[in-house]
Amino acid sequence: MKNKPNVTGINFEKNERQPYQKGFFGRLVTIIITLIGILFVAWLLFNPVKVRPTAADYVKSFDRIAAEQNMPERLNAAPASGEANVEYSLTQYGLSLIVSQDADGYLTALVLKTDPAVPAAAGWKRLTTAELRDRFLLTLKALDKSWTHTLLYSTFDQLGIDLDKPLSGHTPGAQTIETEGLKLNLSHDQEQFDFSAILDILAE
């Protein structure tokens, strides 16, 4: 079958579609959007959004880090659904850890404290300053792996506590600071201490 003659007089082969060319403002908008994207990614890298972990994930992290550090403490079982506060007994040194969660299972607070049923001399005072310091760090590191000894020292400095000296040697009292998205409280006397991390101000 023969092709029909071109009766329009238009040479379609010579009038090929030209690539779309952005104008000045189009290119400017593209550059601005690209820069905003780069700045946003950079901000996320240097200022990661802290997300509250679940209580179950916290328990897993605590036990894993304790095992890596050769510490005897273990939480083992995650809080059951609906349990607002679960107290774990860390019998090795007369300590206990209270893990609080909301209705959705997300962690809201931690309290590392002495067990009043265990005399200080038979419990937490048997810990060396380094061992007690490592227990504080374990409690926080299981929450957020970015915690380091340097950050822990800095935080306790703000609480007025020198982590290289026995806690019982410091002036008894209570201090509270806000740092790293947490509200930290430490109260102690010669027989007991109560260290809490409240997560209510942690970004969700």
Short mmCIF file of C-alpha atoms in Angstrom, two decimals:
data_model
loop_
_atom_site.label_atom_id
_atom_site.label_comp_id
_atom_site.label_asym_id
_atom_site.label_seq_id
_atom_site.Cartn_x
_atom_site.Cartn_y
_atom_site.Cartn_z
CA MET A 1 0.00 0.00 0.00
CA LYS A 2 1.37 3.37 -1.00
CA ASN A 3 1.79 6.15 1.54
CA LYS A 4 -0.61 9.02 1.13
CA PRO A 5 0.97 12.21 -0.11
CA ASN A 6 1.70 14.96 2.39
CA VAL A 7 -0.91 17.54 1.55
CA THR A 8 -0.28 19.82 4.52
CA GLY A 9 2.97 21.23 3.22
CA ILE A 10 4.59 20.73 6.64
CA ASN A 11 7.83 18.86 6.84
CA PHE A 12 7.38 16.91 10.08
CA GLU A 13 10.92 15.53 9.95
CA LYS A 14 12.44 18.99 10.19
CA ASN A 15 10.10 20.15 12.95
CA GLU A 16 11.23 17.73 15.61
CA ARG A 17 10.25 18.52 19.18
CA GLN A 18 12.95 20.55 20.90
CA PRO A 19 14.02 19.69 24.48
CA TYR A 20 12.33 21.74 27.18
CA GLN A 21 14.53 24.62 28.23
CA LYS A 22 14.13 26.05 31.74
CA GLY A 23 14.02 29.76 32.05
CA PHE A 24 16.08 31.73 34.53
CA PHE A 25 13.47 31.53 37.29
CA GLY A 26 12.98 27.81 36.69
CA ARG A 27 16.68 27.18 37.18
CA LEU A 28 16.72 29.43 40.25
CA VAL A 29 13.85 27.52 41.87
CA THR A 30 15.60 24.20 41.17
CA ILE A 31 18.83 25.47 42.77
CA ILE A 32 16.97 26.75 45.84
CA ILE A 33 15.08 23.46 46.33
CA THR A 34 18.33 21.50 45.95
CA LEU A 35 20.11 23.67 48.53
CA ILE A 36 17.22 23.32 50.99
CA GLY A 37 17.35 19.54 50.55
CA ILE A 38 21.11 19.44 51.17
CA LEU A 39 20.81 21.64 54.27
CA PHE A 40 17.97 19.51 55.65
CA VAL A 41 19.94 16.28 55.20
CA ALA A 42 23.00 17.88 56.84
CA TRP A 43 20.85 19.04 59.77
CA LEU A 44 19.49 15.52 60.27
CA LEU A 45 23.01 14.09 60.23
CA PHE A 46 24.30 16.45 62.90
CA ASN A 47 21.04 16.78 64.86
CA PRO A 48 19.32 13.41 64.70
CA VAL A 49 15.76 13.36 65.99
CA LYS A 50 15.69 11.37 69.19
CA VAL A 51 12.92 8.83 69.18
CA ARG A 52 11.61 7.34 72.40
CA PRO A 53 12.30 3.58 72.33
CA THR A 54 9.87 0.95 73.46
CA ALA A 55 10.35 -0.54 76.90
CA ALA A 56 10.90 -3.94 75.28
CA ASP A 57 13.71 -2.57 73.10
CA TYR A 58 15.27 -0.90 76.13
CA VAL A 59 15.38 -4.19 78.04
CA LYS A 60 17.05 -5.91 75.08
CA SER A 61 19.65 -3.14 74.77
CA PHE A 62 20.34 -3.16 78.52
CA ASP A 63 21.00 -6.90 78.61
CA ARG A 64 23.10 -6.81 75.43
CA ILE A 65 25.34 -3.99 76.67
CA ALA A 66 25.63 -5.55 80.14
CA ALA A 67 26.79 -8.80 78.52
CA GLU A 68 29.31 -6.94 76.34
CA GLN A 69 30.70 -5.17 79.43
CA ASN A 70 30.77 -8.39 81.49
CA MET A 71 28.34 -6.98 84.04
CA PRO A 72 26.17 -9.45 85.96
CA GLU A 73 23.00 -7.34 85.79
CA ARG A 74 20.20 -8.61 83.54
CA LEU A 75 16.60 -7.52 83.11
CA ASN A 76 15.64 -10.54 80.97
CA ALA A 77 11.87 -10.12 80.57
CA ALA A 78 10.34 -7.08 78.91
CA PRO A 79 7.45 -5.32 80.68
CA ALA A 80 4.08 -6.84 79.87
CA SER A 81 1.63 -4.78 77.86
CA GLY A 82 -0.33 -2.48 80.14
CA GLU A 83 2.20 -2.50 82.99
CA ALA A 84 2.96 1.13 83.74
CA ASN A 85 5.94 0.52 86.04
CA VAL A 86 8.08 -2.58 86.31
CA GLU A 87 10.79 -2.87 88.96
CA TYR A 88 13.75 -5.08 88.13
CA SER A 89 15.86 -6.29 91.02
CA LEU A 90 19.60 -6.14 90.35
CA THR A 91 20.53 -8.21 93.37
CA GLN A 92 24.29 -8.37 92.78
CA TYR A 93 24.81 -4.97 94.39
CA GLY A 94 21.47 -4.26 96.04
CA LEU A 95 20.19 -2.10 93.18
CA SER A 96 16.89 -1.97 91.35
CA LEU A 97 15.80 -0.41 88.08
CA ILE A 98 12.26 0.83 87.54
CA VAL A 99 11.20 0.95 83.88
CA SER A 100 8.07 2.99 83.09
CA GLN A 101 6.10 2.81 79.86
CA ASP A 102 3.01 4.44 78.42
CA ALA A 103 -0.10 2.70 77.10
CA ASP A 104 1.60 2.15 73.72
CA GLY A 105 4.64 0.47 75.26
CA TYR A 106 7.03 3.41 74.81
CA LEU A 107 9.54 4.20 77.52
CA THR A 108 8.72 7.24 79.67
CA ALA A 109 11.06 7.05 82.67
CA LEU A 110 13.91 5.13 84.27
CA VAL A 111 14.90 5.03 87.92
CA LEU A 112 18.10 3.35 89.09
CA LYS A 113 18.10 3.21 92.87
CA THR A 114 19.25 1.29 95.90
CA ASP A 115 17.12 -1.51 97.28
CA PRO A 116 16.08 -0.36 100.78
CA ALA A 117 15.96 -3.99 101.88
CA VAL A 118 19.71 -4.33 101.27
CA PRO A 119 22.05 -2.47 103.67
CA ALA A 120 24.36 -0.03 101.88
CA ALA A 121 27.47 -1.79 103.17
CA ALA A 122 26.26 -5.07 101.69
CA GLY A 123 24.94 -3.45 98.52
CA TRP A 124 25.90 -0.43 96.47
CA LYS A 125 28.85 0.61 98.66
CA ARG A 126 30.57 -2.59 97.57
CA LEU A 127 30.80 -1.08 94.09
CA THR A 128 33.98 0.78 93.23
CA THR A 129 33.51 4.29 91.88
CA ALA A 130 34.26 2.96 88.39
CA GLU A 131 31.70 0.18 88.75
CA LEU A 132 29.01 2.55 89.97
CA ARG A 133 29.84 4.97 87.15
CA ASP A 134 29.50 2.14 84.63
CA ARG A 135 26.04 1.29 86.02
CA PHE A 136 24.91 4.86 85.45
CA LEU A 137 26.31 4.71 81.93
CA LEU A 138 24.67 1.35 81.24
CA THR A 139 21.28 2.75 82.24
CA LEU A 140 21.64 5.66 79.81
CA LYS A 141 23.51 3.89 77.02
CA ALA A 142 20.73 1.30 76.73
CA LEU A 143 18.43 4.25 76.12
CA ASP A 144 20.67 5.99 73.59
CA LYS A 145 23.91 4.50 72.29
CA SER A 146 25.41 7.98 71.80
CA TRP A 147 26.11 8.22 75.54
CA THR A 148 29.81 8.00 76.34
CA HIS A 149 31.91 8.26 79.49
CA THR A 150 32.84 11.81 78.46
CA LEU A 151 29.20 12.82 78.17
CA LEU A 152 28.39 11.05 81.44
CA TYR A 153 31.20 12.92 83.25
CA SER A 154 30.00 16.22 81.82
CA THR A 155 26.42 15.53 82.87
CA PHE A 156 27.35 14.56 86.42
CA ASP A 157 29.58 17.62 86.66
CA GLN A 158 26.41 19.65 86.14
CA LEU A 159 24.81 17.62 88.91
CA GLY A 160 27.73 18.58 91.14
CA ILE A 161 29.05 15.02 91.30
CA ASP A 162 32.66 13.99 90.65
CA LEU A 163 32.44 10.47 89.24
CA ASP A 164 36.01 9.77 90.31
CA LYS A 165 35.02 10.04 93.96
CA PRO A 166 32.72 7.70 95.91
CA LEU A 167 29.14 8.92 95.81
CA SER A 168 28.92 8.51 99.58
CA GLY A 169 31.75 11.02 99.94
CA HIS A 170 29.79 13.84 98.30
CA THR A 171 27.55 16.24 100.13
CA PRO A 172 24.13 14.55 100.36
CA GLY A 173 21.31 16.26 98.53
CA ALA A 174 19.30 16.35 95.33
CA GLN A 175 20.13 17.89 91.98
CA THR A 176 18.20 18.11 88.72
CA ILE A 177 19.33 19.12 85.24
CA GLU A 178 18.02 18.84 81.69
CA THR A 179 20.43 17.49 79.09
CA GLU A 180 20.33 15.47 75.89
CA GLY A 181 16.56 15.64 75.78
CA LEU A 182 16.23 14.18 79.28
CA LYS A 183 15.48 15.49 82.72
CA LEU A 184 17.99 13.85 85.07
CA ASN A 185 17.66 13.78 88.83
CA LEU A 186 20.07 12.42 91.43
CA SER A 187 19.35 12.35 95.14
CA HIS A 188 21.46 10.52 97.67
CA ASP A 189 22.55 10.20 101.27
CA GLN A 190 24.91 7.87 103.06
CA GLU A 191 22.58 4.89 102.73
CA GLN A 192 20.86 5.17 99.36
CA PHE A 193 20.70 6.97 96.05
CA ASP A 194 17.99 7.56 93.49
CA PHE A 195 18.98 8.37 89.90
CA SER A 196 16.13 9.04 87.50
CA ALA A 197 15.88 9.87 83.83
CA ILE A 198 12.53 11.32 82.80
CA LEU A 199 11.85 11.00 79.09
CA ASP A 200 8.70 13.10 78.82
CA ILE A 201 10.64 15.92 77.15
CA LEU A 202 12.35 13.59 74.67
CA ALA A 203 11.39 14.39 71.07
CA GLU A 204 8.90 11.96 69.56
#
